[in-house]
mmCIF file of C-alpha atoms in Angstrom:
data_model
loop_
_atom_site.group_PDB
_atom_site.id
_atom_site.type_symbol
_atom_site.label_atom_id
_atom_site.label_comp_id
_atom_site.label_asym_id
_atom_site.label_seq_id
_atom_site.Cartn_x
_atom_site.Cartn_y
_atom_site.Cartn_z
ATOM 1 C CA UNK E 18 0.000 0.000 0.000
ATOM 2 C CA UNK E 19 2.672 2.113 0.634
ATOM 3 C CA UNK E 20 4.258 2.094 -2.528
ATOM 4 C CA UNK E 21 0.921 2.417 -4.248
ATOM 5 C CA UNK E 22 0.658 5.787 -2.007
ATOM 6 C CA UNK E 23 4.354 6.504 -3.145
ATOM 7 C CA UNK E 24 3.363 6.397 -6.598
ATOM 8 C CA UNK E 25 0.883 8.039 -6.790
ATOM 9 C CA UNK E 26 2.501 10.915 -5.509
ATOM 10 C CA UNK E 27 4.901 10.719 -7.717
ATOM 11 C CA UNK E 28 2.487 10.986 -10.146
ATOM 12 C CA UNK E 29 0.749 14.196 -8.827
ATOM 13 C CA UNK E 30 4.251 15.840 -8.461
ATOM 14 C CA UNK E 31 5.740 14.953 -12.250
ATOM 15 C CA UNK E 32 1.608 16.074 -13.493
ATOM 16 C CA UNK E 33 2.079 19.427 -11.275
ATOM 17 C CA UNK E 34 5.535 19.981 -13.012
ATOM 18 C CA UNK E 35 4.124 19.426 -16.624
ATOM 19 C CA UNK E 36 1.271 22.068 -15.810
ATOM 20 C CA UNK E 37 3.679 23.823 -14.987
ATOM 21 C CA UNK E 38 6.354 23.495 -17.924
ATOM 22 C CA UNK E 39 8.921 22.696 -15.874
ATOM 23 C CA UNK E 40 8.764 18.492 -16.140
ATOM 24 C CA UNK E 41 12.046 18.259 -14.267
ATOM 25 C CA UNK E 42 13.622 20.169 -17.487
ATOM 26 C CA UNK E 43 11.226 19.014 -20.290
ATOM 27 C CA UNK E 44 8.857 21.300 -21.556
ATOM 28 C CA UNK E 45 5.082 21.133 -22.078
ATOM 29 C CA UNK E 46 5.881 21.255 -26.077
ATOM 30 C CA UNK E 47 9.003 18.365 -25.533
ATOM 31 C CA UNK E 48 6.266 16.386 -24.212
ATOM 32 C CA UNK E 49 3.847 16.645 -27.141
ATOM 33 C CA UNK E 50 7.125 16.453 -29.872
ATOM 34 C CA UNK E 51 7.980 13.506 -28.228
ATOM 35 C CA UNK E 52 4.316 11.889 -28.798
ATOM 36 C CA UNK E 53 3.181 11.664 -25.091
ATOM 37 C CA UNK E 54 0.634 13.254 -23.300
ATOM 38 C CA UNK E 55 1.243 14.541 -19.804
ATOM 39 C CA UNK E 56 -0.494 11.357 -18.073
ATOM 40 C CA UNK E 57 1.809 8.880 -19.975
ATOM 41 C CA UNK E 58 4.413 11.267 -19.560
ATOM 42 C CA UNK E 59 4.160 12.070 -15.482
ATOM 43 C CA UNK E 60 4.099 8.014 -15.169
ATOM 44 C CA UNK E 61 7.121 7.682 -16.684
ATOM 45 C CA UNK E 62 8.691 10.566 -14.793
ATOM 46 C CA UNK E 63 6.929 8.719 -11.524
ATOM 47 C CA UNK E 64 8.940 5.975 -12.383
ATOM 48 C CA UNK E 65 12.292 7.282 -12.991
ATOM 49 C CA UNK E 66 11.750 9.258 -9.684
ATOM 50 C CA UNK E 67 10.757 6.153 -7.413
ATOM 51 C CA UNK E 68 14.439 4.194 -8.805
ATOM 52 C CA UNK E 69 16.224 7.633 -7.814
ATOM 53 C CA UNK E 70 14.316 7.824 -4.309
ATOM 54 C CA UNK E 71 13.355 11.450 -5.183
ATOM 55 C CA UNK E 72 10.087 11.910 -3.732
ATOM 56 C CA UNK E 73 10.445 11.929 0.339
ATOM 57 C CA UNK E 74 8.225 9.645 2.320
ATOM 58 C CA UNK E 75 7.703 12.629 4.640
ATOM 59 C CA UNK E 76 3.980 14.534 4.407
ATOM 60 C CA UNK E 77 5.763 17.772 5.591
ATOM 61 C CA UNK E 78 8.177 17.633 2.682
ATOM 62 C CA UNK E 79 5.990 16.303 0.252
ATOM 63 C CA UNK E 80 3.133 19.603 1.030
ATOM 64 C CA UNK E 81 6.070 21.882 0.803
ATOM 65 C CA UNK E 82 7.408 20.544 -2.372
ATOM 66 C CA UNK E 83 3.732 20.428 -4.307
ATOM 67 C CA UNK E 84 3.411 24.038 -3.185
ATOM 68 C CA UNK E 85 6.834 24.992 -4.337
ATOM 69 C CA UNK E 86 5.822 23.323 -7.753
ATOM 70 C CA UNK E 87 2.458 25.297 -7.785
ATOM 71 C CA UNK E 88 3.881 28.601 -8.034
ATOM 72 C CA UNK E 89 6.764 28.141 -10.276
ATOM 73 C CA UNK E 90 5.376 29.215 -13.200
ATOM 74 C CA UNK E 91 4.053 32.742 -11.435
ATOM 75 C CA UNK E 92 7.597 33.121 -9.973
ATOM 76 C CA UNK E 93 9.476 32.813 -13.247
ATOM 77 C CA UNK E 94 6.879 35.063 -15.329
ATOM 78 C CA UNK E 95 6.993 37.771 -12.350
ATOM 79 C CA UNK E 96 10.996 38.165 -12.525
ATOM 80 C CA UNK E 97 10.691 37.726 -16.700
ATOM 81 C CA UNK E 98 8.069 40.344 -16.699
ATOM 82 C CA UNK E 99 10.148 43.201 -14.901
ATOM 83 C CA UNK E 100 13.368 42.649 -17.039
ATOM 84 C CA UNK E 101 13.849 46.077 -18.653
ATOM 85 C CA UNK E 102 13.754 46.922 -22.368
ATOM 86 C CA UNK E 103 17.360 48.148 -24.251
ATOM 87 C CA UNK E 104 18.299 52.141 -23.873
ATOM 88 C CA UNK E 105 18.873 53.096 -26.621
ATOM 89 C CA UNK E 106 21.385 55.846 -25.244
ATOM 90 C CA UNK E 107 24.046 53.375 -24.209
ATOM 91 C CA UNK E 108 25.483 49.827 -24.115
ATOM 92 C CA UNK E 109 22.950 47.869 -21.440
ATOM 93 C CA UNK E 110 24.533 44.895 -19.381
ATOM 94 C CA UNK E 111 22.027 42.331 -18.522
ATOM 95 C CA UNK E 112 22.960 39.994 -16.054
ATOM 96 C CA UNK E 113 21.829 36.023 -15.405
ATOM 97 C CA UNK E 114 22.659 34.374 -12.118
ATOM 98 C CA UNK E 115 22.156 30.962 -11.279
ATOM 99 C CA UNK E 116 22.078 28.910 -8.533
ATOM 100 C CA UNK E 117 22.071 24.967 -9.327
ATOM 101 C CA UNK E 118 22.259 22.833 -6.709
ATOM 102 C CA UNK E 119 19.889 23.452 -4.121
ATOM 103 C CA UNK E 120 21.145 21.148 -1.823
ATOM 104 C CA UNK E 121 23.769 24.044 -0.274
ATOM 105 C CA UNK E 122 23.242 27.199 0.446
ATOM 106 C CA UNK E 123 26.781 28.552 -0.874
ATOM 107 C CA UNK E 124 25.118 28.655 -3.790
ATOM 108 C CA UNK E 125 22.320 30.683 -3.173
ATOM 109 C CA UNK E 126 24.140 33.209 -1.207
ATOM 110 C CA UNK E 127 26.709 33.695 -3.802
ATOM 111 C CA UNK E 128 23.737 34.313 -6.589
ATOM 112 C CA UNK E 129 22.327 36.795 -4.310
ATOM 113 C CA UNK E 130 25.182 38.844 -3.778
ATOM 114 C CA UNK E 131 26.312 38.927 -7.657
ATOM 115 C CA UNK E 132 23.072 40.401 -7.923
ATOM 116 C CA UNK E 133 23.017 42.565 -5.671
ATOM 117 C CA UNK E 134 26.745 43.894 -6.467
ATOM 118 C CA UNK E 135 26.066 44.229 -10.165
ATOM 119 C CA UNK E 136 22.541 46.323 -9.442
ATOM 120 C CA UNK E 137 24.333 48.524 -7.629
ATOM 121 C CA UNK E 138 27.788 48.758 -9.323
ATOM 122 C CA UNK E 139 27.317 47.993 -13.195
ATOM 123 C CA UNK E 140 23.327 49.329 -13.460
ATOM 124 C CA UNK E 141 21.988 45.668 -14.170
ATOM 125 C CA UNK E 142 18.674 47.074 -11.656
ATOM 126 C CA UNK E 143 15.636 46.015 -13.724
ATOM 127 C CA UNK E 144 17.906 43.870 -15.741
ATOM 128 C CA UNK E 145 18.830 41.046 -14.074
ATOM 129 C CA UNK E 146 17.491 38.029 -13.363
ATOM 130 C CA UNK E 147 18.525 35.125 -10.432
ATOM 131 C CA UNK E 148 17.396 31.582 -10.920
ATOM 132 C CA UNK E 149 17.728 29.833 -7.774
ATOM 133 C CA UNK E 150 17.529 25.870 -6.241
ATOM 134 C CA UNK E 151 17.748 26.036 -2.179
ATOM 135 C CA UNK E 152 15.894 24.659 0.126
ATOM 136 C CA UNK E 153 15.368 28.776 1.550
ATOM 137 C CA UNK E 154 13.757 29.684 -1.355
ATOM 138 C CA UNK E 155 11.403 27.114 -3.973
ATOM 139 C CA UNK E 156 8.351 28.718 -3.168
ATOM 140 C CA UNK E 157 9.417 32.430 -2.977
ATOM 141 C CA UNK E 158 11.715 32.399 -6.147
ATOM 142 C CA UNK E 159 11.753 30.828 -9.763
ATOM 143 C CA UNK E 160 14.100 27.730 -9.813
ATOM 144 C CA UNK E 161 16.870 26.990 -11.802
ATOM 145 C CA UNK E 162 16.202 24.072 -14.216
ATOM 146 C CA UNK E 163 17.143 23.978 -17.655
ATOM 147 C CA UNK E 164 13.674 24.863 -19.021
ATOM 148 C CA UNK E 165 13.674 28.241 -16.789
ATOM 149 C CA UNK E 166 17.393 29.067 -18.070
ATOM 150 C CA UNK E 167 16.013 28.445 -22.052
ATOM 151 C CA UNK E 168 12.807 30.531 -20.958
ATOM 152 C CA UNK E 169 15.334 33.797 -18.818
ATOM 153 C CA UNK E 170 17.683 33.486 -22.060
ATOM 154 C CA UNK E 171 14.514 33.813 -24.625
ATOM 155 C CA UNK E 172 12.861 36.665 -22.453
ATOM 156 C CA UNK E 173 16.732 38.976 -21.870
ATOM 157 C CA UNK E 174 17.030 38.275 -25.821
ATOM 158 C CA UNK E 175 13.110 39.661 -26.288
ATOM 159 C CA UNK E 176 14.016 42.571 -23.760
ATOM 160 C CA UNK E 177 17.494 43.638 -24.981
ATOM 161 C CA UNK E 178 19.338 44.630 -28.430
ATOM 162 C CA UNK E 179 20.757 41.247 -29.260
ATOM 163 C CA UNK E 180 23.315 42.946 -31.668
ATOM 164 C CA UNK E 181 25.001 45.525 -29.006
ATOM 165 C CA UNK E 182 24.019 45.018 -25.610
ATOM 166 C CA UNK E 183 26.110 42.114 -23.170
ATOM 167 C CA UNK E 184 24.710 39.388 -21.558
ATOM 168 C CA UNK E 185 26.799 38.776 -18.265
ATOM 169 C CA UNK E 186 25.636 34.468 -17.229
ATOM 170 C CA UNK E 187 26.659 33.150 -13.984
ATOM 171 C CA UNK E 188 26.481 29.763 -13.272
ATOM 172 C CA UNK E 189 27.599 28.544 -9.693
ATOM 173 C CA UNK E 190 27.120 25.060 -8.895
ATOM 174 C CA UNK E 191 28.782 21.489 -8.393
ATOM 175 C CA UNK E 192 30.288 19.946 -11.615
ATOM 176 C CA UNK E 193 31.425 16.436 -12.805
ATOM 177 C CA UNK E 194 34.096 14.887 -14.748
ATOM 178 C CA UNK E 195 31.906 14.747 -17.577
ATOM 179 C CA UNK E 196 31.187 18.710 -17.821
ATOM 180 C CA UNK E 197 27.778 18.716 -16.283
ATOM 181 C CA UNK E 198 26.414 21.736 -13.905
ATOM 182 C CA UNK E 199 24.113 20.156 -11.229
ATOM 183 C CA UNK E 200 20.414 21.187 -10.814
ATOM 184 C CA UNK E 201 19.364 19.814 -8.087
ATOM 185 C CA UNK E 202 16.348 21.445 -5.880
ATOM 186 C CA UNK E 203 15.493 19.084 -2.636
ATOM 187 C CA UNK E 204 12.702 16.480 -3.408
ATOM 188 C CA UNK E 205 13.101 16.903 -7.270
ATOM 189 C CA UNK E 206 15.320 14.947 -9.662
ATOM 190 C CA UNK E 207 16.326 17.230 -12.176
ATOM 191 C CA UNK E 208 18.305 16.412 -15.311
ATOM 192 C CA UNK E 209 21.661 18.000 -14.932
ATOM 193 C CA UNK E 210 23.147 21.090 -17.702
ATOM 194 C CA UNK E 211 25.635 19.320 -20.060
ATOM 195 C CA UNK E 212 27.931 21.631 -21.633
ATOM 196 C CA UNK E 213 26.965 21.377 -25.355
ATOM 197 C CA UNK E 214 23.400 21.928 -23.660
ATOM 198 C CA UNK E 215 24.541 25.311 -22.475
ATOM 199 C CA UNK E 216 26.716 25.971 -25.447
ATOM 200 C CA UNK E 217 23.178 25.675 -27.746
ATOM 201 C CA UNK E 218 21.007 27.549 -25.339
ATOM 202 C CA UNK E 219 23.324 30.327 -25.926
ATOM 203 C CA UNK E 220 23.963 30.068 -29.634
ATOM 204 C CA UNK E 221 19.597 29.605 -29.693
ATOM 205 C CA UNK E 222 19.470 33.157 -28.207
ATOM 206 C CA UNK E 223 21.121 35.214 -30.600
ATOM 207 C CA UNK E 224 22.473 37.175 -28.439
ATOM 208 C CA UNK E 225 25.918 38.789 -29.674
ATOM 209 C CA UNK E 226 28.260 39.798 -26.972
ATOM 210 C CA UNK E 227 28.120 37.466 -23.779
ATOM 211 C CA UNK E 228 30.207 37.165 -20.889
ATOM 212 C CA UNK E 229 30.135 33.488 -19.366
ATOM 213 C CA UNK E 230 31.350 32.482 -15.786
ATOM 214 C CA UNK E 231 31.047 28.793 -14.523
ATOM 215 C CA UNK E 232 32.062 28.230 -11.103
ATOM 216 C CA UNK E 233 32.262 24.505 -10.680
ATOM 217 C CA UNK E 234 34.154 21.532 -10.667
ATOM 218 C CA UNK E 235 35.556 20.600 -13.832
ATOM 219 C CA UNK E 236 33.626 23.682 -15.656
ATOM 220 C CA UNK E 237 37.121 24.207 -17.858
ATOM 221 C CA UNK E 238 35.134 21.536 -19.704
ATOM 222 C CA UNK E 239 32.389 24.031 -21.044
ATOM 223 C CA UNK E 240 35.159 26.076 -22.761
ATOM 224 C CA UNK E 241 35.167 24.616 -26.095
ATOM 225 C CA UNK E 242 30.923 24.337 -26.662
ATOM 226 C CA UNK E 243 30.587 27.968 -25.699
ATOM 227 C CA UNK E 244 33.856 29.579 -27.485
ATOM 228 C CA UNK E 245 33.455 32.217 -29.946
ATOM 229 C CA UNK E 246 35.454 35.635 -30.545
ATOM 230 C CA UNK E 247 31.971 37.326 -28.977
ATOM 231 C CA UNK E 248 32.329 35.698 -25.713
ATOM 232 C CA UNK E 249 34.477 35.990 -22.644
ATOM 233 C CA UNK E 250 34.611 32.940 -20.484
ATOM 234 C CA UNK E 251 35.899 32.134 -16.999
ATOM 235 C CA UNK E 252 35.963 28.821 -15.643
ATOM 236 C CA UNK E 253 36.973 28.030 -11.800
ATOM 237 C CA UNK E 254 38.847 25.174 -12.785
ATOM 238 C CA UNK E 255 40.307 23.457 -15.332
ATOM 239 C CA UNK E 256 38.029 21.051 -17.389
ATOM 240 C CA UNK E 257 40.313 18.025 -15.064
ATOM 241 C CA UNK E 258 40.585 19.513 -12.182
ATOM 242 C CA UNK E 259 37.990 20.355 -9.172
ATOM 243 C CA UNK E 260 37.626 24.073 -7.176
ATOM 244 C CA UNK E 261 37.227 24.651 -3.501
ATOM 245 C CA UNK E 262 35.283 26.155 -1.258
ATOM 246 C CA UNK E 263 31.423 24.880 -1.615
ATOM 247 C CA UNK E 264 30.651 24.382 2.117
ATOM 248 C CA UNK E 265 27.222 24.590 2.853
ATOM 249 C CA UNK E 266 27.867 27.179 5.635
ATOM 250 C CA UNK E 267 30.281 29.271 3.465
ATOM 251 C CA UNK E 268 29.063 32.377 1.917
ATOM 252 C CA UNK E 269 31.298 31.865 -0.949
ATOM 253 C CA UNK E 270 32.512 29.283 -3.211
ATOM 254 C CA UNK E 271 36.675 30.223 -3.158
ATOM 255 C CA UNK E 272 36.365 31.483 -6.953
ATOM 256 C CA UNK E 273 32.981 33.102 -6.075
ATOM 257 C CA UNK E 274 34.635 35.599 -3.315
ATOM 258 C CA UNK E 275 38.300 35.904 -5.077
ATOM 259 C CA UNK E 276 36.500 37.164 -7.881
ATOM 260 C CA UNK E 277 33.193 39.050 -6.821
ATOM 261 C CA UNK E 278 34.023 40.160 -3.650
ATOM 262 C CA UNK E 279 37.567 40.843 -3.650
ATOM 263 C CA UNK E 280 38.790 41.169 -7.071
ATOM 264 C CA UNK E 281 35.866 42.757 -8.968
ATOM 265 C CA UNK E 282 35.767 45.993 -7.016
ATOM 266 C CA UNK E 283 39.762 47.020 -7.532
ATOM 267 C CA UNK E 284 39.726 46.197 -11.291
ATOM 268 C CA UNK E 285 38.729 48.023 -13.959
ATOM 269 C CA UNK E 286 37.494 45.106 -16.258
ATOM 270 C CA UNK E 287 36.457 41.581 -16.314
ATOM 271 C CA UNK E 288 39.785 40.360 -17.253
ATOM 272 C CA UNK E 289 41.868 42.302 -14.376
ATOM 273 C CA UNK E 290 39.530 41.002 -11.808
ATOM 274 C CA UNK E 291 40.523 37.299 -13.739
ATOM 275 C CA UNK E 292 43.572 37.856 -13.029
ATOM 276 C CA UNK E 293 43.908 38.864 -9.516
ATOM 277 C CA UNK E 294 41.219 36.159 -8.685
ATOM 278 C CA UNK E 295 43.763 33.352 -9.759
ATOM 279 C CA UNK E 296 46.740 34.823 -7.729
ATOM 280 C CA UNK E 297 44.044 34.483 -4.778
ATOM 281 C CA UNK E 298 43.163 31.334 -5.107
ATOM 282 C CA UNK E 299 45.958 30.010 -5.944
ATOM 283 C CA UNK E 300 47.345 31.226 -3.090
ATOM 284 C CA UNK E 301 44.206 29.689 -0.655
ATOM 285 C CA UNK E 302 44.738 26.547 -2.222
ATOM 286 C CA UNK E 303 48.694 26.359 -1.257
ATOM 287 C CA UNK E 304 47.790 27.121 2.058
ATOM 288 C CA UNK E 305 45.043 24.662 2.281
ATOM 289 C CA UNK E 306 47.611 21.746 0.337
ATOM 290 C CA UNK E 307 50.384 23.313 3.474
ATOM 291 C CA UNK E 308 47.445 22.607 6.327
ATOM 292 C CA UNK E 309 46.568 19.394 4.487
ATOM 293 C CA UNK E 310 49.952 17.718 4.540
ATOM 294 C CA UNK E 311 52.482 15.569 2.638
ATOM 295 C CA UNK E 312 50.035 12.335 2.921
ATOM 296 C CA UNK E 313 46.814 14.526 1.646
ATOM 297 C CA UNK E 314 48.278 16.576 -1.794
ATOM 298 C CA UNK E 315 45.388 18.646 -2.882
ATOM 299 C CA UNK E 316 45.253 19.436 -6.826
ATOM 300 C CA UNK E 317 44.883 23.004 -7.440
ATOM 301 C CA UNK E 318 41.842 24.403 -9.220
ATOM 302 C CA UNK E 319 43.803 25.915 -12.153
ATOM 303 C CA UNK E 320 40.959 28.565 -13.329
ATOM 304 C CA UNK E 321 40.498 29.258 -16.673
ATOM 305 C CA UNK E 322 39.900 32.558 -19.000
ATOM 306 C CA UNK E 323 39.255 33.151 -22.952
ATOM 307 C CA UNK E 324 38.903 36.676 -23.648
ATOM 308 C CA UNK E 325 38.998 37.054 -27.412
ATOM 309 C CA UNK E 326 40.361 40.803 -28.629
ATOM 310 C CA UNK E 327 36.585 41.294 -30.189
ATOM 311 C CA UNK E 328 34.940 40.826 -26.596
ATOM 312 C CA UNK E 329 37.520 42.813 -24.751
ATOM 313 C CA UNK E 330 37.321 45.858 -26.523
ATOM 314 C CA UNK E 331 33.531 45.827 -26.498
ATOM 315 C CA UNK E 332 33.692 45.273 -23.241
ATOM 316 C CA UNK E 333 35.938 48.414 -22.527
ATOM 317 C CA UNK E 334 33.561 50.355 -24.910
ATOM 318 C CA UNK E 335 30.602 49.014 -22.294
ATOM 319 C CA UNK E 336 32.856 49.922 -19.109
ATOM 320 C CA UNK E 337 33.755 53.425 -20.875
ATOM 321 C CA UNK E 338 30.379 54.701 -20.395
ATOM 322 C CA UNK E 339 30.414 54.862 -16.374
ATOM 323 C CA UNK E 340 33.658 57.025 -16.843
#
């Protein structure tokens, strides 16, 4: 009985995600392309969720997480719905944040103050938008999945001029060995962001100039799908190695705070703050490998930067403007 019980509320969740259009990362139109209908569809999901233990036995978890799902689709259209239109007057910098694994709240809090520190210092206010998997905050703001990043990308590219204003994208999360961000909001299983996923969600937008920052294990492996001489992109690590500092308690991942919070406000451009972001870490690391000890070597993170001439005089064109 008990597993009947299980199932069906497995069921009701994957249904209340379809309504929704967020299907664990499908969308309502994958589902009909793919010739199912949201019953046959939720069943299946039901099923993949029951072998991955994703739906908690607890009724306190399980009412929390069907609310969450409820107003998903509200949350993402309210923060799509503000996003500003292009000024004509100037070079506009719209910024995306996102927070993918909801399972520590490092994440969150770094998302929250990149958005906060680029409102206030690079006039993204009105034109940013923070996509966000924590346990704090699935009913109060609109997750990250890879449905809502397609959706955020489609409404910036509606909202800005595609041909000369920048898209700034951060993506904080865990990573693996095979170049996948996690997306992972408690009680849902949600399909992970693969790096040629990422690299064609950006291409799909049309959007011209783009600044990219990964922060995550291994994210030296998204370098090659999102490469172009339009795009500057920093990775915390190299595409073999891991990066530090993703306690749940922490504030910070140790790439998030070398570069946002103590880098970024002494430089004058993305690059500079690169650069003095790596001699921090760098340096963290050593001491951590020193604490660690001869029988514990630590690999260090080995960050990673492609700023293509194109991108880095635009960029200084952009930056000119506040002079």
């Amino acid at each position: 009985m008990k597993n009947i019980r299980t199932r069906l509320l497995a069921v009701v969740v994957a249904l209340v995600l379809l309504i929704g259009g967020f299907i664990l990362g499908w969308g309502v139109r994958d589902v009909a392309e793919a010739g199912m209908d949201t019953t046959t569809a939720a069943v299946g999901l039901a099923d993949e969720a029951l072998e991955a233990d994703a739906i908690p036995d607890d009724p306190a978890t399980r009412q929390a997480i069907e609310r969450a799902l409820y107003s998903q689709p509200a949350l993402l259209d309210a923060a799509l719905a503000d996003i500003k239109p292009h000024d004509p007057k100037r070079i506009n910098l719209y910024l995306l944040a996102v927070a993918g694994d909801g399972s520590q709240e490092v994440f969150r809090r770094e998302v929250t103050f990149v958005k906060n520190q680029f409102d206030h210092d690079f006039g993204t206010q009105g034109r940013s938008v923070a996509l966000i998997n924590s346990r704090s905050t699935a009913d109060t703001a609109p997750m990250a999945t890879r449905i809502s990043l397609r959706t955020a990308l489609q409404k910036i590219a509606e909202r800005m001029d595609k041909e000369h204003d920048i898209l700034f994208l951060f993506l904080t999360s865990h990573g693996s060995r095979q170049h996948e961000l996690t997306l992972n909001q408690g009680g849902v299983d949600l399909p992970d962001l693969r790096a040629d996923e990422l690299g064609a969600l950006l291409h799909d937008s049309g959007i011209r100039w783009k600044v990219v920052l990964i922060s995550a294990c291994y994210s030296g492996g998204f370098i090659d799908p999102l490469k172009d001489d339009h795009t500057l992109i920093i990775t915390a690590a190299r595409g073999d190695r891991t990066s530090f500092g993703c306690a749940d308690e922490n504030d910070f991942t140790y790439f998030g705070r070398a570069f946002f919070k103590e880098a970024l406000p002494q430089s004058q451009s993305f690059p500079e703050a690169f650069e003095k972001a790596s001699t921090l870490v760098d340096a963290w690391e050593k001491e951590d490998a020193k604490e660690a000890g001869p029988k514990h070597p630590l690999q260090q993170s080995l960050p990673q930067m492609v700023a293509p001439t194109p991108v880095t005089e635009y960029l200084q064109r952009w930056r000119a403007q506040s002079k």
